[in-house]
PDB file of C-alpha atoms in Angstrom:
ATOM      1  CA  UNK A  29      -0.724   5.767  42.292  1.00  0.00           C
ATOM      2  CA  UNK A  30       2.940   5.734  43.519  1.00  0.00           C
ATOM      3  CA  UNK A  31       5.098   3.908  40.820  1.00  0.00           C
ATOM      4  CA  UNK A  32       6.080   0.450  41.698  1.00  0.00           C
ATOM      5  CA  UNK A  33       8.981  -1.563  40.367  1.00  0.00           C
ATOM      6  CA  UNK A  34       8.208  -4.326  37.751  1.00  0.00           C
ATOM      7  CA  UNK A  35      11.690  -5.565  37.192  1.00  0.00           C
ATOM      8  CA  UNK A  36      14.529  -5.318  40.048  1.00  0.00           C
ATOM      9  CA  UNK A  37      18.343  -6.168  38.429  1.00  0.00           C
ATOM     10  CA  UNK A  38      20.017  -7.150  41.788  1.00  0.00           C
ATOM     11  CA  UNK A  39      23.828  -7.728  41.546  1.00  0.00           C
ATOM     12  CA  UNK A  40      23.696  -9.309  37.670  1.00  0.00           C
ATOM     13  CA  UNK A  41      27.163 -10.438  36.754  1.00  0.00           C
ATOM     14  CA  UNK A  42      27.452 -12.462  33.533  1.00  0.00           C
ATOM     15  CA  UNK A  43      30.971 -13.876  32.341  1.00  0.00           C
ATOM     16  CA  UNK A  44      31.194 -15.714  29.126  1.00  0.00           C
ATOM     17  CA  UNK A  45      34.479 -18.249  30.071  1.00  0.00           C
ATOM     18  CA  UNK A  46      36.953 -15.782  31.456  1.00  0.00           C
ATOM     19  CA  UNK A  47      35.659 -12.796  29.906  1.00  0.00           C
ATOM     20  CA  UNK A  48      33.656 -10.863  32.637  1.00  0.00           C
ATOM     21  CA  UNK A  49      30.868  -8.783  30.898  1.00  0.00           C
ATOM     22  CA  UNK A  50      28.531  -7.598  33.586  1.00  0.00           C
ATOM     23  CA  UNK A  51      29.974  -6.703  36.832  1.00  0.00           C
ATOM     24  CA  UNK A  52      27.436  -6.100  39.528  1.00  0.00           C
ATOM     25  CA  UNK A  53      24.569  -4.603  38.005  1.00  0.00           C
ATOM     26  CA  UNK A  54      21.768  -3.310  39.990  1.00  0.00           C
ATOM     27  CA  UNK A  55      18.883  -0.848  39.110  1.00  0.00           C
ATOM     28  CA  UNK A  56      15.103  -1.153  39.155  1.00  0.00           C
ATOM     29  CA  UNK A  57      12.629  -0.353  36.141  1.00  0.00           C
ATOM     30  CA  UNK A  58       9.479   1.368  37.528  1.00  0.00           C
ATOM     31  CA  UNK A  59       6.290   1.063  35.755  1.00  0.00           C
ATOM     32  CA  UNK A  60       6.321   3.708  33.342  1.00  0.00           C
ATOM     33  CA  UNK A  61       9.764   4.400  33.245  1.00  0.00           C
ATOM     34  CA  UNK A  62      11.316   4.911  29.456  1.00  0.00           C
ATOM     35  CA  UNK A  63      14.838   4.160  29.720  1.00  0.00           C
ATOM     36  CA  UNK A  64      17.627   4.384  27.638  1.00  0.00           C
ATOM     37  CA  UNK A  65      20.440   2.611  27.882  1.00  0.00           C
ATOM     38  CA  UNK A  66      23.416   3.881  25.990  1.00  0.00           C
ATOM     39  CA  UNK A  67      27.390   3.330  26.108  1.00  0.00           C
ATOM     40  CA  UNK A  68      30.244   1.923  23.238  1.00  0.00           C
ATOM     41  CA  UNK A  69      30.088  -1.755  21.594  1.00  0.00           C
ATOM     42  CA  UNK A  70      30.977  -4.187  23.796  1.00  0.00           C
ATOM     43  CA  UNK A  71      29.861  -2.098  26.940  1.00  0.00           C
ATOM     44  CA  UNK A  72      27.852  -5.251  27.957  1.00  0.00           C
ATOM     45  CA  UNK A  73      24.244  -3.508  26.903  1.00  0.00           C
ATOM     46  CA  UNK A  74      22.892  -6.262  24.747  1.00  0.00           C
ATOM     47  CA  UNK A  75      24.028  -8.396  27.421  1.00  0.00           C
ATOM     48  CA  UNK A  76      22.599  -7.150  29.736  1.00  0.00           C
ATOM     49  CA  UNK A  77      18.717  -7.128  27.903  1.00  0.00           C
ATOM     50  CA  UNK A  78      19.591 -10.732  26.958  1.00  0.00           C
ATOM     51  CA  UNK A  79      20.173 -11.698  30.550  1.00  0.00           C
ATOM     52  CA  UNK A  80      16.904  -9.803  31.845  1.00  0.00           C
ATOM     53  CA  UNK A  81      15.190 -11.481  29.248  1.00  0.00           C
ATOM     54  CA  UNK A  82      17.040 -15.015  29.820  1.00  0.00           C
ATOM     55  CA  UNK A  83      18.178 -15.675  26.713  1.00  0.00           C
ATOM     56  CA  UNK A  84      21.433 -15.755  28.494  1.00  0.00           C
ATOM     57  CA  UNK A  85      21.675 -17.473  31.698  1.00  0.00           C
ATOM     58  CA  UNK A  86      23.123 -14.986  34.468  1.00  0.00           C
ATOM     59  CA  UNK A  87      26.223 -16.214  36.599  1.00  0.00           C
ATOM     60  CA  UNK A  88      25.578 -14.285  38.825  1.00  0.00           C
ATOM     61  CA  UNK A  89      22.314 -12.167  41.069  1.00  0.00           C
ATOM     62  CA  UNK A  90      18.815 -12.322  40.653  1.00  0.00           C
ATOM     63  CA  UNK A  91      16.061 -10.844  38.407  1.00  0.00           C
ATOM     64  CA  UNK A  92      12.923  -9.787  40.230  1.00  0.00           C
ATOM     65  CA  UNK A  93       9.681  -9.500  38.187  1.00  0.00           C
ATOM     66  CA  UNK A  94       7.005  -7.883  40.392  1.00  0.00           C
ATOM     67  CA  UNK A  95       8.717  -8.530  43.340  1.00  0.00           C
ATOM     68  CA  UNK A  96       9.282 -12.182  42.764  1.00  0.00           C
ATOM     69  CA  UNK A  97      12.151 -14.302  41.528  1.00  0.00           C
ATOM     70  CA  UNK A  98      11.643 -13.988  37.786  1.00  0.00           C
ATOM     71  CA  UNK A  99      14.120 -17.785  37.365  1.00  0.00           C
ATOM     72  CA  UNK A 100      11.175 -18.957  38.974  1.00  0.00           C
ATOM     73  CA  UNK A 101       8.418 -18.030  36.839  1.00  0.00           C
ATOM     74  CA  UNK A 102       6.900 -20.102  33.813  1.00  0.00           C
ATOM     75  CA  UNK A 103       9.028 -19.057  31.146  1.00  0.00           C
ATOM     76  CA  UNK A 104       7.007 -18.443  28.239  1.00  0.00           C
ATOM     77  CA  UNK A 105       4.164 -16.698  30.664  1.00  0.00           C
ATOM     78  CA  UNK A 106       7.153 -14.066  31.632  1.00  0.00           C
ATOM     79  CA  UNK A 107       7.982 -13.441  27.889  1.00  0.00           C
ATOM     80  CA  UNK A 108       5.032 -12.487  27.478  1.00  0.00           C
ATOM     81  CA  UNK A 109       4.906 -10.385  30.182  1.00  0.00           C
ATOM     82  CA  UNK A 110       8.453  -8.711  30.272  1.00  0.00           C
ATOM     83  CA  UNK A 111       8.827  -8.625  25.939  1.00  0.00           C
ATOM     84  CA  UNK A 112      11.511  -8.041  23.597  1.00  0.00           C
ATOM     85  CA  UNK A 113      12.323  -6.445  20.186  1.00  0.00           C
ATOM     86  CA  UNK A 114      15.400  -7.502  18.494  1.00  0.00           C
ATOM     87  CA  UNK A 115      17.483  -5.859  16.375  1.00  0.00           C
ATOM     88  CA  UNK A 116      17.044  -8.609  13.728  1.00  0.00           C
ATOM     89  CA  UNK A 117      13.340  -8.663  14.167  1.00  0.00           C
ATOM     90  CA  UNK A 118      13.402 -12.320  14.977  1.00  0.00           C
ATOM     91  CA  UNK A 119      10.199 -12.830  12.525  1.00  0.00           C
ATOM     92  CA  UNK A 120       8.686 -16.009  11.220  1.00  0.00           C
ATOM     93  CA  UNK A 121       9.176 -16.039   7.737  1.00  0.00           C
ATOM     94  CA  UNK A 122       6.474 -18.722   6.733  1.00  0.00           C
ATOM     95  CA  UNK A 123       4.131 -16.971   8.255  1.00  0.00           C
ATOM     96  CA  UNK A 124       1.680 -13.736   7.480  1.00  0.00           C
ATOM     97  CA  UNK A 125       2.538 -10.590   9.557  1.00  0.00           C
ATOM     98  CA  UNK A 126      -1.229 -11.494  10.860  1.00  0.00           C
ATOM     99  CA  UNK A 127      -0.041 -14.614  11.854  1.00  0.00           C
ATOM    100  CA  UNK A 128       3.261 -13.753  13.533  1.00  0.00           C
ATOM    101  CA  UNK A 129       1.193 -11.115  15.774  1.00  0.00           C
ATOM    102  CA  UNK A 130      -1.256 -14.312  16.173  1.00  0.00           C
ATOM    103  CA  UNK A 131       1.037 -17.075  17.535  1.00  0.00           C
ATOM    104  CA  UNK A 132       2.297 -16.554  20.514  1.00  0.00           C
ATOM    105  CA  UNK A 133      -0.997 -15.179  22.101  1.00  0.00           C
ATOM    106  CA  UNK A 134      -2.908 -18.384  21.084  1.00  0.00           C
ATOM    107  CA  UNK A 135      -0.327 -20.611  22.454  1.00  0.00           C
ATOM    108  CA  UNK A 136       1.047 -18.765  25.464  1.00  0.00           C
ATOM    109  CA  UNK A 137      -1.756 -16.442  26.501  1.00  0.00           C
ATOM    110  CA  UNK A 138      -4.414 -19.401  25.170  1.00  0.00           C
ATOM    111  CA  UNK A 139      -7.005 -16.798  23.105  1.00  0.00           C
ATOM    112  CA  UNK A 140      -9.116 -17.788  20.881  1.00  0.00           C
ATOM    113  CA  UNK A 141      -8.295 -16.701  17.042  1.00  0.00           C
ATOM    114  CA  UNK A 142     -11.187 -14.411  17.267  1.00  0.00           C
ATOM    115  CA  UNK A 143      -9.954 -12.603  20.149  1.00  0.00           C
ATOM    116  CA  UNK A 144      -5.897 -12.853  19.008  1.00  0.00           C
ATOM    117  CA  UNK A 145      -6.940 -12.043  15.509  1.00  0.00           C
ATOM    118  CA  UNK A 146      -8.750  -8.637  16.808  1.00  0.00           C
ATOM    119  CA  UNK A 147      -5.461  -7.726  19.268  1.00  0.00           C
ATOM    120  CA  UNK A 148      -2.628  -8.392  17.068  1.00  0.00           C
ATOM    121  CA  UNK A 149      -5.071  -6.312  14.666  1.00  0.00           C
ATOM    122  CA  UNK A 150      -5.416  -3.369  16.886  1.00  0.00           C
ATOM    123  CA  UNK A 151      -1.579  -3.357  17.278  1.00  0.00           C
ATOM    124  CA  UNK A 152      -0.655  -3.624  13.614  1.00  0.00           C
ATOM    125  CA  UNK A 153      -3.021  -0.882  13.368  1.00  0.00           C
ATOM    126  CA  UNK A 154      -1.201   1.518  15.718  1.00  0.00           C
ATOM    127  CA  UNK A 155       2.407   1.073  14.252  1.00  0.00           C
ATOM    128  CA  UNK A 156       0.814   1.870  10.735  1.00  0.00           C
ATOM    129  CA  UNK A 157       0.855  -2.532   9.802  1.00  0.00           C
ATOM    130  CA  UNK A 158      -2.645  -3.539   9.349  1.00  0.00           C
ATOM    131  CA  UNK A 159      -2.743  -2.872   5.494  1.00  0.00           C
ATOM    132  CA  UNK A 160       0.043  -5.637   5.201  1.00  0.00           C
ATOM    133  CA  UNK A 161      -1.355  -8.109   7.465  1.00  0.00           C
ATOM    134  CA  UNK A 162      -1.639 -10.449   4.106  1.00  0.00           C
ATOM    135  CA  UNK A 163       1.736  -9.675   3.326  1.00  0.00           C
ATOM    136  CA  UNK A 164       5.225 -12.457   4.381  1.00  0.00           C
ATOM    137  CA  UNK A 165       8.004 -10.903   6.006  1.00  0.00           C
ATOM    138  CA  UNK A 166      10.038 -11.549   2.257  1.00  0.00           C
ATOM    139  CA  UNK A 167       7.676  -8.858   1.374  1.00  0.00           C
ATOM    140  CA  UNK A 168       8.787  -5.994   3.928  1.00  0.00           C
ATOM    141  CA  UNK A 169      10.945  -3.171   4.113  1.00  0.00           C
ATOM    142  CA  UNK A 170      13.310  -3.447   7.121  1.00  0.00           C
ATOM    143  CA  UNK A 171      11.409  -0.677   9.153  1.00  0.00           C
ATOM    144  CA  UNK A 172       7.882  -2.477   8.595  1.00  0.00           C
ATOM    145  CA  UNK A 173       9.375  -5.936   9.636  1.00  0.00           C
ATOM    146  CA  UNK A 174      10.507  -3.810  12.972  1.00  0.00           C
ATOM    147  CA  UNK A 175       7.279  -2.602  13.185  1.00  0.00           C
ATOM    148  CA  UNK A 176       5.212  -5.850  12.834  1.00  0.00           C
ATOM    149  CA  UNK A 177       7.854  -7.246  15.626  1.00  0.00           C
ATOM    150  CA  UNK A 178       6.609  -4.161  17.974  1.00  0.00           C
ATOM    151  CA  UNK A 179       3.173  -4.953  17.440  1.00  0.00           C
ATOM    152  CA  UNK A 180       3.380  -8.725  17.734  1.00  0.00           C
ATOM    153  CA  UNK A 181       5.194  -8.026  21.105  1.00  0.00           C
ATOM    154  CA  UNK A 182       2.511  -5.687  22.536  1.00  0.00           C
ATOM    155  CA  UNK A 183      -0.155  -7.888  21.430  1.00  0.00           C
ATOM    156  CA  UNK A 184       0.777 -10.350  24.522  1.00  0.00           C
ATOM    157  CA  UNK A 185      -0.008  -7.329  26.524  1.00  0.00           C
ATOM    158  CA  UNK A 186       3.611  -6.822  28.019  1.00  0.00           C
ATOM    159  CA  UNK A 187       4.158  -5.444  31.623  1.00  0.00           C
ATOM    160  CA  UNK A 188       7.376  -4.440  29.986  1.00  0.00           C
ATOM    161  CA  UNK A 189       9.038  -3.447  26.778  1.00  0.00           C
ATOM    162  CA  UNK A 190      12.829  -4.683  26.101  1.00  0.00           C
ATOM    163  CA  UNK A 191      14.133  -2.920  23.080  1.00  0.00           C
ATOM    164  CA  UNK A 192      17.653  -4.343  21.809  1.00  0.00           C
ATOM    165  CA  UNK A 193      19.032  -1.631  19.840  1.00  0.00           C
ATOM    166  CA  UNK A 194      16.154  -1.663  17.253  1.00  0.00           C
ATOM    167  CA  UNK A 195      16.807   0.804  14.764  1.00  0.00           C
ATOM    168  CA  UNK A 196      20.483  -0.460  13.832  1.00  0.00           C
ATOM    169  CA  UNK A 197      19.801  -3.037  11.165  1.00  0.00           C
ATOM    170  CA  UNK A 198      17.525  -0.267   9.528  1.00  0.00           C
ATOM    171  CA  UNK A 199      18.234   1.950   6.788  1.00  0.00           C
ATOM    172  CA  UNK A 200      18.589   5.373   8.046  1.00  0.00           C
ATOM    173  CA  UNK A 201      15.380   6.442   6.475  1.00  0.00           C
ATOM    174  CA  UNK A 202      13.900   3.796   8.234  1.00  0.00           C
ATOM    175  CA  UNK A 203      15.008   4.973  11.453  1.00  0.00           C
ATOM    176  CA  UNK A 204      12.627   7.777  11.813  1.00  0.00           C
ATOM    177  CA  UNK A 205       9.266   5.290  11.306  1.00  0.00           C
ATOM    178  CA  UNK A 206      10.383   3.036  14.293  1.00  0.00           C
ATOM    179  CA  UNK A 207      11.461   5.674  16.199  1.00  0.00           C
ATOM    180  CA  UNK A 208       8.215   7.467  16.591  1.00  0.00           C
ATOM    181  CA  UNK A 209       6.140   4.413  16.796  1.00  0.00           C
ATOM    182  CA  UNK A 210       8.509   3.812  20.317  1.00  0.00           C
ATOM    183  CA  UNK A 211       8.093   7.780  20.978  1.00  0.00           C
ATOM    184  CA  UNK A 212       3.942   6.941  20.778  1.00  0.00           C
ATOM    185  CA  UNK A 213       4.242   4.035  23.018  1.00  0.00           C
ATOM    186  CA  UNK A 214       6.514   5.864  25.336  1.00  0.00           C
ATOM    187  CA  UNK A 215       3.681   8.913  24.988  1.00  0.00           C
ATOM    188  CA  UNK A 216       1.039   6.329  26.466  1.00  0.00           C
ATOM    189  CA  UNK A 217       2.661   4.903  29.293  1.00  0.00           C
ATOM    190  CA  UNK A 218       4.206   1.656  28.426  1.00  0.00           C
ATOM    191  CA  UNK A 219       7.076   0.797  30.329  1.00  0.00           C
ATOM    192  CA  UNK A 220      10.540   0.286  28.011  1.00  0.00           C
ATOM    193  CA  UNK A 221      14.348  -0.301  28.734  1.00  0.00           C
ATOM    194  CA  UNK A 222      15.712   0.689  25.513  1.00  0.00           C
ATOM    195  CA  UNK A 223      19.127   0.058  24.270  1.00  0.00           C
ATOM    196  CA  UNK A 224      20.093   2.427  21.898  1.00  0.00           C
ATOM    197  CA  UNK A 225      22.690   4.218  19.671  1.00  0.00           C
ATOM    198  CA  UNK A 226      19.644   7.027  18.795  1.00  0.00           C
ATOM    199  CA  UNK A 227      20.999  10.149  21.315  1.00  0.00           C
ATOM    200  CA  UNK A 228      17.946  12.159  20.304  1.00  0.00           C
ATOM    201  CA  UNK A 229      15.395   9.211  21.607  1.00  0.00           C
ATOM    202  CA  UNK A 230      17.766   9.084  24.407  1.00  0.00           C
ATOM    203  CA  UNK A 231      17.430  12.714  25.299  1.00  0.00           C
ATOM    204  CA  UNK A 232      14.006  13.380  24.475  1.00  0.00           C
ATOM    205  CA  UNK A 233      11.937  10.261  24.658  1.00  0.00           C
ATOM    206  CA  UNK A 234      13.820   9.023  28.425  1.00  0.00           C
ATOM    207  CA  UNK A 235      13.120   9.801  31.585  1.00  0.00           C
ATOM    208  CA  UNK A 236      16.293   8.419  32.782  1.00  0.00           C
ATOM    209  CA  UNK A 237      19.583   7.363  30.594  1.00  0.00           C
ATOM    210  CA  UNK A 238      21.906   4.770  31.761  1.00  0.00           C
ATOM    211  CA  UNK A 239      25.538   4.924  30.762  1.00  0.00           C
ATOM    212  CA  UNK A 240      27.026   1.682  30.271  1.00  0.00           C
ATOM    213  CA  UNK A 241      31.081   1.174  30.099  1.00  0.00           C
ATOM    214  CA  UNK A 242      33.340  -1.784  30.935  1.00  0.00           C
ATOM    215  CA  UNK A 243      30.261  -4.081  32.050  1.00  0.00           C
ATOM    216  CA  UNK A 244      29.041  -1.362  34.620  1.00  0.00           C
ATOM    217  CA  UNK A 245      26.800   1.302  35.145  1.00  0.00           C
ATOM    218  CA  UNK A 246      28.768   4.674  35.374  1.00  0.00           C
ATOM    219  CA  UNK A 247      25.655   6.635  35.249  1.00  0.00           C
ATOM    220  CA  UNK A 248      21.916   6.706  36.110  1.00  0.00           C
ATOM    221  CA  UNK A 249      20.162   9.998  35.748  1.00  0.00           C
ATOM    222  CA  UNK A 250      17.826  12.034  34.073  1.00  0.00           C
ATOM    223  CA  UNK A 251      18.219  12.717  30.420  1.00  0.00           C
ATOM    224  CA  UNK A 252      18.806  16.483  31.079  1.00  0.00           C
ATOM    225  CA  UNK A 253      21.527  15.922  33.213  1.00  0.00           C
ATOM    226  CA  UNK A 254      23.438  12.624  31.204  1.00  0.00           C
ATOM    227  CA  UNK A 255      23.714  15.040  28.602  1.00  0.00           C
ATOM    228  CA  UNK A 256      23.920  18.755  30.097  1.00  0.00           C
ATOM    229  CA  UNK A 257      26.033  17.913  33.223  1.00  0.00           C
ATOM    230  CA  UNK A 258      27.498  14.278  33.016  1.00  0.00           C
ATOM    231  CA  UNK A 259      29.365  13.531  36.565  1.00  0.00           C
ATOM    232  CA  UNK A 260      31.878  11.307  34.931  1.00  0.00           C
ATOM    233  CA  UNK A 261      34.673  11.386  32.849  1.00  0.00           C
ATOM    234  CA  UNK A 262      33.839   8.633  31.120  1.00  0.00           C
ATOM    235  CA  UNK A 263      30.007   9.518  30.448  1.00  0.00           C
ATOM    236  CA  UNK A 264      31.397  13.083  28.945  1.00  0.00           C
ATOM    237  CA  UNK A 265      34.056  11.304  26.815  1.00  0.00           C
ATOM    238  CA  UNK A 266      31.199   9.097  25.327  1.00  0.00           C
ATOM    239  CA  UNK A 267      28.785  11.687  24.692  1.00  0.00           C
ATOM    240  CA  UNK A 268      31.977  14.099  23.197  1.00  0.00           C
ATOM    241  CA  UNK A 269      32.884  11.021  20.690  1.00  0.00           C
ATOM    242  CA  UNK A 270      29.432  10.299  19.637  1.00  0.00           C
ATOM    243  CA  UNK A 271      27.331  13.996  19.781  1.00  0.00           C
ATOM    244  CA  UNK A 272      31.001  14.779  18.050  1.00  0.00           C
TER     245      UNK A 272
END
């Protein structure tokens, strides 16, 4: 099966007062596509995520999910369907990891608890969670909150995987743990626009790296050639300052 696109950016601009952020974005994420998006602070990455995800309102362009007008569509049904990890993992505290990874699917995707209980189960067990299903969000390292945020997302059975630089409130040896539960999801298909300070995940995990600066897109390519053969000035000054 050719791949399709699930999510088509079409000339996003997004200015906070006077303060342009996104200039005329436009790309497409094809199903199965791991991408990395990479550039300084303030490049207009997060931004960019946050708009897709409309947690900021665009001023500008459209958002198509499948093809259709994604400002359209029930809200809460396209959360679901296009997800997001924050850096901040954005859990409930009063709640049980069990019960975070329960929520949303009762609610938005209306299962029963049986049938929620057993998903957000068989997701806590594939990012190494289930033993701490008991366990409040007080009670977690960093890296196993992050965790328990992945597996609550992919419980709703996303289309689409928005990661907002999630290793960068973690501990460095935390990194490593969230980082190869993405590499395993990457491994089995699911489609992810990842915003990221990790180069290695960048290089290694992507098939395609795009280099953010100044609210733009300077570059869109394949990993091997972002970081071999970068066309512009800007993308080798990045990489220079940060592969040092």
């Amino acid at each position: 099966m050719a791949d399709h696109s699930v999510l088509d950016i079409v000339h996003l601009k997004k200015s906070f007062g006077d303060h342009e952020v996104l200039r005329d974005i436009s790309f497409s994420v094809n199903s199965g596509d791991v991408i990395s998006v990479i550039g300084s602070s303030g490049s207009g990455k997060s931004t960019l995520l946050r708009c897709i995800n409309f947690l900021e309102d665009p001023t500008n362009g459209q958002i198509l999910y499948q093809g259709k007008d994604a400002e359209k569509l029930n809200r809460a049904v396209y959360h679901s369907k296009v997800g997001m990890v924050f850096q901040s993992f954005n859990l409930f505290a009063n709640m049980t990891v069990l019960g975070n990874c329960v929520t949303g699917q009762k609610l938005v995707l209306k299962r029963n608890a049986k049938e929620a209980e057993e998903k957000a189960l068989y997701f806590l067990e594939k990012v190494g969670m289930a033993p701490y299903r008991n366990a409040r969000p007080a009670q977690l390292s960093g890296g196993q909150k992050q965790r328990v945020a992945i597996a609550r997302a992919l419980a709703m059975d996303p289309e689409v995987l928005l990661f907002d630089e999630p290793t960068s409130a973690l501990d460095p040896e935390m990194v490593g743990e969230v980082l190869s539960v993405m590499k395993d999801l990457a491994e089995g298909g699911l489609t992810m626009l990842v915003v990221t300070h990790e180069m290695g995940f960048a290089r290694d995990v992507s098939n395609r790296v795009i280099f953010m600066d100044g609210g733009v897109i300077v570059e869109d390519a394949a990993p091997q050639e972002i970081f071999t053969a970068p066309k512009h000035p800007r993308t080798r000054e990045f990489l220079s300052r940060v592969l040092g």
